[in-house]
Short mmCIF file of N, CA and C in Angstrom, two decimals:
data_model
loop_
_atom_site.label_atom_id
_atom_site.label_comp_id
_atom_site.label_asym_id
_atom_site.label_seq_id
_atom_site.Cartn_x
_atom_site.Cartn_y
_atom_site.Cartn_z
N ASP R 255 -5.15 -36.57 -26.63
CA ASP R 255 -5.51 -35.40 -27.03
C ASP R 255 -5.84 -33.53 -26.81
N GLY R 256 -7.11 -34.32 -26.61
CA GLY R 256 -8.24 -33.55 -25.90
C GLY R 256 -7.95 -33.14 -24.54
N GLY R 257 -7.11 -34.18 -24.14
CA GLY R 257 -6.55 -34.58 -22.30
C GLY R 257 -6.12 -33.33 -22.59
N SER R 258 -5.16 -33.67 -23.49
CA SER R 258 -3.69 -32.63 -22.38
C SER R 258 -3.49 -31.21 -23.86
N ALA R 259 -4.21 -30.82 -24.44
CA ALA R 259 -5.13 -29.85 -24.49
C ALA R 259 -5.23 -28.85 -23.48
N ASP R 260 -6.52 -30.04 -22.52
CA ASP R 260 -6.91 -29.19 -20.95
C ASP R 260 -6.25 -28.84 -20.06
N ALA R 261 -5.40 -29.80 -20.04
CA ALA R 261 -4.09 -29.86 -19.04
C ALA R 261 -2.92 -28.79 -19.59
N GLY R 262 -2.63 -28.05 -20.76
CA GLY R 262 -2.17 -27.01 -20.82
C GLY R 262 -2.78 -25.33 -20.52
N GLU R 263 -4.12 -25.80 -20.71
CA GLU R 263 -5.16 -24.72 -20.67
C GLU R 263 -5.06 -24.69 -19.03
N VAL R 264 -5.08 -25.56 -18.10
CA VAL R 264 -4.92 -25.20 -16.78
C VAL R 264 -3.68 -24.54 -16.37
N GLU R 265 -2.57 -25.11 -16.82
CA GLU R 265 -1.00 -24.90 -16.67
C GLU R 265 -1.10 -23.50 -17.20
N SER R 266 -1.77 -22.78 -18.42
CA SER R 266 -1.22 -21.70 -18.65
C SER R 266 -1.99 -20.51 -17.75
N GLY R 267 -3.57 -21.00 -17.18
CA GLY R 267 -3.82 -20.14 -16.39
C GLY R 267 -3.45 -20.27 -15.13
N ASP R 268 -3.50 -20.86 -14.93
CA ASP R 268 -1.94 -20.82 -13.23
C ASP R 268 -1.29 -20.21 -13.62
N ALA R 269 -0.44 -20.15 -15.07
CA ALA R 269 1.24 -19.38 -15.17
C ALA R 269 0.73 -18.02 -15.37
N ILE R 270 -0.62 -17.68 -16.06
CA ILE R 270 -1.33 -16.17 -16.14
C ILE R 270 -1.31 -15.71 -14.64
N THR R 271 -1.88 -16.39 -13.82
CA THR R 271 -1.79 -16.13 -12.20
C THR R 271 -0.42 -15.69 -11.35
N TYR R 272 0.40 -16.79 -11.68
CA TYR R 272 0.93 -16.77 -10.92
C TYR R 272 1.57 -15.30 -11.62
N LYS R 273 1.98 -14.68 -12.93
CA LYS R 273 2.41 -13.26 -13.02
C LYS R 273 2.08 -12.31 -12.51
N LYS R 274 0.54 -12.56 -12.57
CA LYS R 274 -0.33 -11.48 -12.37
C LYS R 274 -0.24 -10.95 -10.45
N LEU R 275 0.03 -12.18 -9.84
CA LEU R 275 0.50 -12.01 -8.74
C LEU R 275 1.87 -11.50 -8.37
N GLY R 276 2.50 -11.67 -8.85
CA GLY R 276 4.13 -11.11 -9.28
C GLY R 276 4.10 -9.92 -9.25
N ASP R 277 3.24 -9.25 -10.29
CA ASP R 277 3.25 -7.63 -10.22
C ASP R 277 3.10 -7.34 -9.45
N VAL R 278 1.52 -7.97 -9.09
CA VAL R 278 0.92 -7.06 -7.43
C VAL R 278 2.17 -6.81 -6.57
N TYR R 279 2.67 -8.42 -6.28
CA TYR R 279 3.97 -8.20 -5.66
C TYR R 279 4.38 -7.18 -5.23
N ASP R 280 5.57 -6.65 -6.87
CA ASP R 280 6.12 -5.87 -6.83
C ASP R 280 6.01 -4.58 -6.78
N GLN R 281 4.04 -4.04 -7.29
CA GLN R 281 3.41 -3.09 -6.76
C GLN R 281 3.37 -2.61 -5.97
N LEU R 282 3.09 -3.37 -4.81
CA LEU R 282 3.01 -3.27 -4.02
C LEU R 282 4.46 -2.89 -2.93
N LYS R 283 5.64 -3.24 -3.24
CA LYS R 283 6.79 -2.73 -2.50
C LYS R 283 7.16 -1.01 -2.70
N ASP R 284 6.53 -0.92 -4.54
CA ASP R 284 6.58 0.28 -4.96
C ASP R 284 6.02 1.52 -4.20
N LEU R 285 4.57 0.78 -3.72
CA LEU R 285 3.69 1.64 -3.31
C LEU R 285 3.65 2.15 -1.75
N ALA R 286 4.53 1.05 -0.97
CA ALA R 286 5.23 0.73 0.41
C ALA R 286 6.13 1.75 0.15
N ALA R 287 6.80 2.08 -0.09
CA ALA R 287 8.49 3.35 -0.84
C ALA R 287 7.65 4.04 -0.97
N ARG R 288 6.78 4.49 -1.59
CA ARG R 288 5.90 5.43 -1.39
C ARG R 288 5.48 6.06 -0.35
N ALA R 289 4.84 4.70 0.19
CA ALA R 289 4.50 5.34 1.68
C ALA R 289 5.37 5.84 2.29
N ASP R 290 6.76 5.14 2.74
CA ASP R 290 7.36 6.02 3.45
C ASP R 290 7.81 6.94 3.65
N ALA R 291 8.05 7.39 1.84
CA ALA R 291 8.28 8.62 1.68
C ALA R 291 7.28 9.51 1.92
N ASP R 292 6.02 9.35 1.59
CA ASP R 292 5.18 10.75 1.87
C ASP R 292 5.12 10.81 3.71
N GLU R 293 4.84 9.52 4.44
CA GLU R 293 4.69 9.47 5.44
C GLU R 293 6.13 10.82 6.09
N GLN R 294 7.82 10.46 5.36
CA GLN R 294 8.87 11.46 5.53
C GLN R 294 8.26 12.60 5.20
N SER R 295 7.49 12.99 4.26
CA SER R 295 7.08 14.59 3.59
C SER R 295 6.42 15.33 4.56
N TYR R 296 5.58 14.05 5.38
CA TYR R 296 4.50 14.92 6.24
C TYR R 296 4.76 15.21 7.71
N ARG R 297 6.45 14.37 7.61
CA ARG R 297 7.07 14.79 9.23
C ARG R 297 7.84 15.94 8.81
N THR R 298 8.01 16.16 7.69
CA THR R 298 8.76 17.42 7.36
C THR R 298 8.27 18.54 6.95
N LEU R 299 6.87 18.44 6.17
CA LEU R 299 6.66 19.40 6.01
C LEU R 299 4.76 19.93 6.32
N ALA R 300 4.44 19.26 7.12
CA ALA R 300 2.86 19.66 7.87
C ALA R 300 3.29 20.80 9.05
N ALA R 301 4.09 20.94 9.34
CA ALA R 301 4.04 21.98 10.10
C ALA R 301 4.74 23.10 9.42
N THR R 302 4.98 23.52 8.61
CA THR R 302 5.82 24.41 7.74
C THR R 302 4.72 25.35 7.06
N PRO R 303 5.27 26.67 7.35
CA PRO R 303 3.86 27.85 6.42
C PRO R 303 3.69 27.57 5.14
N GLY R 304 4.65 27.42 4.52
CA GLY R 304 4.92 26.99 2.84
C GLY R 304 3.32 26.19 2.37
N SER R 305 2.42 26.36 2.21
CA SER R 305 1.63 26.22 2.07
C SER R 305 1.31 25.44 0.35
N ASP R 306 2.56 25.66 -0.24
CA ASP R 306 2.32 24.74 -1.55
C ASP R 306 2.87 23.62 -1.89
N GLU R 307 3.83 23.69 -0.65
CA GLU R 307 4.69 22.48 -0.67
C GLU R 307 3.62 21.95 0.22
N ARG R 308 3.26 22.04 0.89
CA ARG R 308 1.87 21.19 1.89
C ARG R 308 1.27 20.54 1.35
N THR R 309 0.78 21.51 0.19
CA THR R 309 -0.78 21.07 -0.33
C THR R 309 -0.09 20.07 -1.70
N ASN R 310 0.65 20.28 -2.09
CA ASN R 310 1.98 19.12 -2.89
C ASN R 310 2.07 18.04 -2.37
N ALA R 311 2.52 17.81 -1.07
CA ALA R 311 2.55 16.64 -0.62
C ALA R 311 1.16 15.60 0.06
N GLN R 312 0.61 16.67 0.14
CA GLN R 312 -0.79 16.17 0.59
C GLN R 312 -1.49 15.52 -0.42
N ASN R 313 -1.06 16.33 -1.81
CA ASN R 313 -1.54 16.00 -2.98
C ASN R 313 -0.92 14.38 -3.28
N GLU R 314 0.15 14.12 -2.84
CA GLU R 314 0.92 12.94 -3.88
C GLU R 314 0.33 11.54 -2.34
N ALA R 315 0.12 12.20 -1.23
CA ALA R 315 -0.53 11.43 -0.44
C ALA R 315 -2.16 10.61 -0.84
N TYR R 316 -2.50 11.84 -1.38
CA TYR R 316 -3.90 11.49 -1.90
C TYR R 316 -3.57 10.58 -3.29
N GLN R 317 -2.59 10.74 -4.09
CA GLN R 317 -2.92 10.05 -5.33
C GLN R 317 -2.23 8.14 -5.27
N LEU R 318 -1.17 8.54 -3.96
CA LEU R 318 -0.39 7.08 -3.60
C LEU R 318 -2.19 6.46 -3.21
N SER R 319 -3.11 6.79 -2.14
CA SER R 319 -4.43 6.13 -1.47
C SER R 319 -5.02 5.95 -2.99
N LEU R 320 -5.14 6.67 -3.73
CA LEU R 320 -5.82 6.34 -5.14
C LEU R 320 -5.26 5.07 -6.10
N ASP R 321 -4.35 4.79 -5.61
CA ASP R 321 -2.69 4.21 -6.33
C ASP R 321 -2.76 2.45 -5.53
N VAL R 322 -3.32 3.28 -4.94
CA VAL R 322 -3.56 1.52 -3.44
C VAL R 322 -5.06 0.99 -4.08
N ASN R 323 -5.41 1.97 -3.59
CA ASN R 323 -7.74 1.47 -3.82
C ASN R 323 -7.65 0.57 -5.38
N ASN R 324 -6.89 1.60 -6.74
CA ASN R 324 -6.95 0.47 -7.74
C ASN R 324 -6.34 -0.48 -8.24
N LEU R 325 -4.99 -1.05 -6.98
CA LEU R 325 -4.28 -1.98 -7.02
C LEU R 325 -5.52 -3.23 -6.41
N ILE R 326 -5.87 -2.75 -5.32
CA ILE R 326 -6.77 -3.40 -4.53
C ILE R 326 -7.96 -3.98 -5.06
N ALA R 327 -8.59 -3.12 -6.41
CA ALA R 327 -9.47 -3.25 -6.97
C ALA R 327 -9.48 -4.24 -7.99
N SER R 328 -8.24 -4.51 -8.79
CA SER R 328 -7.52 -5.06 -9.71
C SER R 328 -7.44 -6.17 -9.09
N LEU R 329 -6.89 -6.75 -8.05
CA LEU R 329 -7.03 -7.93 -7.09
C LEU R 329 -8.50 -9.25 -7.65
N SER R 330 -9.75 -8.39 -7.93
CA SER R 330 -10.68 -9.62 -7.86
C SER R 330 -10.75 -9.99 -9.60
N ASP R 331 -9.77 -9.43 -10.40
CA ASP R 331 -9.83 -9.98 -11.78
C ASP R 331 -8.66 -10.98 -12.01
N ILE R 332 -7.88 -11.18 -10.72
CA ILE R 332 -6.89 -12.86 -10.56
C ILE R 332 -7.96 -13.49 -10.53
N ASP R 333 -7.88 -14.36 -11.29
CA ASP R 333 -8.61 -15.83 -11.31
C ASP R 333 -7.98 -17.01 -10.61
N VAL R 334 -8.50 -17.09 -9.07
CA VAL R 334 -7.74 -18.03 -8.99
C VAL R 334 -8.46 -19.50 -8.68
N THR R 335 -9.48 -19.44 -9.18
CA THR R 335 -10.59 -20.64 -9.10
C THR R 335 -9.79 -22.05 -9.28
N SER R 336 -8.79 -22.13 -9.62
CA SER R 336 -8.06 -23.96 -9.60
C SER R 336 -7.40 -23.49 -8.12
N GLY R 337 -7.71 -22.92 -7.52
CA GLY R 337 -7.34 -23.43 -5.70
C GLY R 337 -4.98 -22.78 -5.88
N THR R 338 -5.03 -23.33 -7.23
CA THR R 338 -3.19 -22.97 -6.79
C THR R 338 -2.86 -22.06 -5.68
N TYR R 339 -3.18 -20.71 -6.29
CA TYR R 339 -2.35 -19.44 -5.59
C TYR R 339 -3.35 -18.86 -5.26
N ALA R 340 -4.73 -19.61 -4.31
CA ALA R 340 -5.70 -18.61 -3.48
C ALA R 340 -5.32 -17.89 -2.48
N ASP R 341 -4.12 -19.19 -2.19
CA ASP R 341 -3.35 -18.21 -0.60
C ASP R 341 -2.94 -17.33 -0.68
N ASP R 342 -2.25 -17.09 -2.24
CA ASP R 342 -1.02 -15.70 -2.47
C ASP R 342 -1.79 -14.49 -2.52
N LEU R 343 -3.02 -15.15 -3.16
CA LEU R 343 -4.13 -14.09 -3.68
C LEU R 343 -4.51 -13.40 -2.23
N GLU R 344 -4.84 -13.71 -0.93
CA GLU R 344 -5.67 -13.94 0.35
C GLU R 344 -3.86 -12.96 0.42
N HIS R 345 -2.79 -13.37 0.28
CA HIS R 345 -2.00 -12.82 1.05
C HIS R 345 -1.64 -10.94 0.46
N MET R 346 -1.80 -11.25 -0.84
CA MET R 346 -2.11 -9.75 -1.95
C MET R 346 -2.79 -9.01 -0.93
N LYS R 347 -4.16 -9.13 -0.62
CA LYS R 347 -5.56 -8.57 -0.26
C LYS R 347 -5.06 -8.21 0.97
N THR R 348 -4.42 -8.62 1.80
CA THR R 348 -3.91 -8.42 3.26
C THR R 348 -2.65 -7.62 2.96
N LEU R 349 -1.73 -7.86 2.53
CA LEU R 349 -0.59 -6.48 2.15
C LEU R 349 -1.32 -5.42 1.74
N ALA R 350 -2.02 -5.21 1.06
CA ALA R 350 -2.86 -4.48 0.26
C ALA R 350 -3.66 -3.23 1.48
N ASN R 351 -4.74 -4.17 1.89
CA ASN R 351 -5.49 -3.89 2.80
C ASN R 351 -4.80 -2.88 4.28
N TRP R 352 -3.49 -3.53 4.54
CA TRP R 352 -2.85 -2.66 5.36
C TRP R 352 -1.74 -1.52 4.74
N LEU R 353 -1.56 -1.48 3.68
CA LEU R 353 -1.16 -0.35 2.98
C LEU R 353 -2.27 0.65 2.86
N ARG R 354 -3.57 0.33 3.01
CA ARG R 354 -4.27 1.36 1.94
C ARG R 354 -4.26 1.83 3.79
N ASN R 355 -4.46 1.39 4.85
CA ASN R 355 -4.57 1.54 6.36
C ASN R 355 -3.69 2.65 6.49
N ARG R 356 -2.17 2.24 6.20
CA ARG R 356 -1.51 3.29 6.25
C ARG R 356 -2.08 4.29 5.50
N THR R 357 -2.15 4.33 4.10
CA THR R 357 -2.24 5.89 3.53
C THR R 357 -3.27 6.27 3.99
N ASP R 358 -5.07 5.56 4.21
CA ASP R 358 -5.61 6.55 4.92
C ASP R 358 -5.48 7.47 6.63
N ALA R 359 -4.66 6.45 7.13
CA ALA R 359 -4.20 7.36 8.05
C ALA R 359 -3.35 8.59 7.64
N LEU R 360 -2.49 8.66 6.48
CA LEU R 360 -2.08 9.62 5.88
C LEU R 360 -2.69 10.63 5.85
N ASN R 361 -3.46 10.13 5.03
CA ASN R 361 -4.81 11.26 4.14
C ASN R 361 -5.32 12.34 5.55
N GLY R 362 -5.37 11.51 6.04
CA GLY R 362 -6.61 11.92 7.57
C GLY R 362 -5.51 13.21 8.16
N ALA R 363 -4.35 12.28 8.36
CA ALA R 363 -3.24 13.21 9.57
C ALA R 363 -3.34 14.55 8.19
N TRP R 364 -2.81 14.53 7.05
CA TRP R 364 -2.91 15.82 6.31
C TRP R 364 -4.74 16.53 6.06
N GLN R 365 -5.67 16.13 6.25
CA GLN R 365 -6.56 17.07 6.29
C GLN R 365 -6.49 17.81 7.60
N LYS R 366 -6.24 17.14 8.46
CA LYS R 366 -6.24 18.01 9.83
C LYS R 366 -5.11 19.01 9.99
N ALA R 367 -4.64 18.98 9.16
CA ALA R 367 -2.49 19.28 9.44
C ALA R 367 -3.02 20.55 8.86
N LEU R 368 -3.91 20.68 7.56
CA LEU R 368 -4.33 21.68 6.57
C LEU R 368 -5.04 22.50 6.75
N GLN R 369 -5.67 22.46 8.31
CA GLN R 369 -6.78 23.20 7.97
C GLN R 369 -6.49 24.39 9.54
N VAL R 370 -5.05 24.06 9.96
CA VAL R 370 -4.49 24.82 11.14
C VAL R 370 -4.02 25.59 10.47
N THR R 371 -4.17 26.72 10.86
CA THR R 371 -3.84 28.07 10.09
C THR R 371 -2.65 28.71 10.28
N ASN R 372 -2.53 28.16 11.88
CA ASN R 372 -0.65 28.80 11.64
C ASN R 372 0.28 27.47 11.83
N PRO R 373 0.51 26.69 11.21
CA PRO R 373 1.00 25.25 11.31
C PRO R 373 2.31 25.10 12.43
N ALA R 374 3.38 25.99 12.34
CA ALA R 374 4.71 26.69 13.01
C ALA R 374 4.08 26.43 14.57
N SER R 375 3.19 27.34 15.07
CA SER R 375 2.78 27.15 16.28
C SER R 375 2.19 26.09 16.85
N HIS R 376 2.39 24.86 16.06
CA HIS R 376 1.25 23.89 16.20
C HIS R 376 2.06 23.02 15.88
N ALA R 377 2.81 22.71 15.40
CA ALA R 377 3.94 21.43 15.15
C ALA R 377 4.10 20.22 15.54
N GLN R 378 3.97 20.57 17.20
CA GLN R 378 4.12 19.20 18.22
C GLN R 378 2.89 18.46 17.55
N GLU R 379 1.63 19.07 17.66
CA GLU R 379 0.05 18.44 17.62
C GLU R 379 -0.05 17.78 16.21
N ILE R 380 0.42 18.80 14.95
CA ILE R 380 0.68 18.47 13.61
C ILE R 380 0.98 16.99 13.62
N ASP R 381 2.26 16.59 14.18
CA ASP R 381 3.15 15.86 14.19
C ASP R 381 2.09 14.70 14.83
N GLY R 382 1.38 15.13 16.05
CA GLY R 382 0.59 14.01 16.45
C GLY R 382 -0.33 12.92 15.59
N TYR R 383 -0.89 14.21 14.91
CA TYR R 383 -2.21 13.74 14.06
C TYR R 383 -1.51 12.25 13.33
N LEU R 384 -0.25 12.27 12.59
CA LEU R 384 -0.02 10.84 12.38
C LEU R 384 0.60 10.13 12.89
N PRO R 385 -0.16 8.69 13.33
CA PRO R 385 0.69 7.27 13.68
C PRO R 385 2.02 7.44 13.59
N ASP R 386 2.66 6.73 14.84
CA ASP R 386 3.94 6.20 14.25
C ASP R 386 4.04 4.85 13.83
N SER R 387 4.34 4.94 12.14
CA SER R 387 4.64 4.12 11.51
C SER R 387 5.33 2.86 12.01
N SER R 388 6.26 3.28 12.94
CA SER R 388 7.83 2.44 13.08
C SER R 388 6.94 1.32 14.76
N ALA R 389 6.08 1.82 15.19
CA ALA R 389 5.53 1.08 16.22
C ALA R 389 5.33 0.56 15.92
N SER R 390 5.25 -0.88 17.49
CA SER R 390 5.12 -1.77 17.40
C SER R 390 3.55 -2.08 16.79
N GLY R 391 3.46 -3.45 15.84
CA GLY R 391 2.26 -3.18 15.38
C GLY R 391 1.94 -2.72 14.65
N SER R 392 2.32 -1.68 14.08
CA SER R 392 1.63 -1.00 13.25
C SER R 392 0.96 -1.60 11.55
N TYR R 393 1.23 -0.47 10.87
CA TYR R 393 0.41 -1.55 9.33
C TYR R 393 1.94 -1.78 8.53
N LYS R 394 2.54 -0.60 8.83
CA LYS R 394 4.27 -0.49 8.19
C LYS R 394 4.85 -2.25 8.88
N GLU R 395 4.48 -2.10 9.96
CA GLU R 395 5.33 -3.35 10.71
C GLU R 395 4.86 -4.69 10.26
N LEU R 396 3.57 -4.69 9.97
CA LEU R 396 2.86 -6.07 9.72
C LEU R 396 3.51 -6.20 8.24
N PHE R 397 3.07 -5.05 7.49
CA PHE R 397 3.40 -5.45 6.38
C PHE R 397 5.10 -5.93 6.21
N ASP R 398 6.04 -4.91 6.63
CA ASP R 398 6.96 -5.74 6.15
C ASP R 398 7.81 -7.19 7.06
N GLU R 399 7.26 -7.05 8.35
CA GLU R 399 7.23 -8.14 8.63
C GLU R 399 6.50 -9.30 7.77
N HIS R 400 5.78 -9.71 6.89
CA HIS R 400 4.95 -10.33 6.28
C HIS R 400 5.69 -10.45 4.56
N TYR R 401 6.35 -9.09 3.96
CA TYR R 401 6.28 -8.90 2.60
C TYR R 401 7.03 -10.32 1.98
N ASP R 402 8.36 -10.83 2.47
CA ASP R 402 9.27 -10.98 1.75
C ASP R 402 8.39 -12.59 1.98
N ASP R 403 7.79 -12.69 3.29
CA ASP R 403 7.57 -14.50 3.54
C ASP R 403 6.34 -14.82 2.40
N TRP R 404 5.79 -13.61 2.20
CA TRP R 404 4.27 -13.65 1.23
C TRP R 404 4.81 -13.90 -0.53
N LYS R 405 5.95 -13.45 -0.83
CA LYS R 405 6.01 -13.52 -2.08
C LYS R 405 5.55 -15.11 -2.59
N PRO R 406 5.01 -14.50 -3.81
CA PRO R 406 4.13 -16.12 -4.26
C PRO R 406 5.32 -16.68 -5.16
N GLN R 407 4.91 -17.94 -5.56
CA GLN R 407 6.05 -18.95 -5.70
C GLN R 407 5.66 -19.33 -6.62
N GLU R 408 6.63 -20.12 -7.52
CA GLU R 408 5.41 -20.53 -9.14
C GLU R 408 5.08 -22.25 -8.00
N LYS R 409 4.24 -22.41 -8.72
CA LYS R 409 3.53 -23.64 -8.35
C LYS R 409 3.87 -24.46 -9.04
#
């Protein structure tokens, strides 16, 4: 009797861990889509003279970085002491850190771009502040390459 209750608790703990990892996995996809959109906004707006649009786009990029950092912080709350989902948690951490690296680059580019007083005349320079996320070995490529393979599977 007591043994089966203990087994139920461990299974229940793993079930909770699996659910949390699945939630993180879904959130990572949503955050990556926002990063794609924010990079596109940068490419479109960073060299335009409309300072309100530029500021709004920069604010969205900054909010995205906060959301990614909050997700990373929440990963420490996921209990993998049973060992069952330890590799899955490491995969979520890696994906989240690649995403954070993308948002850091985006925010750095925005900070530089917003300091340019005549952005239209410096469009090529401003565009160069943001690394090409489609380049080989980029954080976006690494994320996209591993995301599907690292989906947590119930064990």
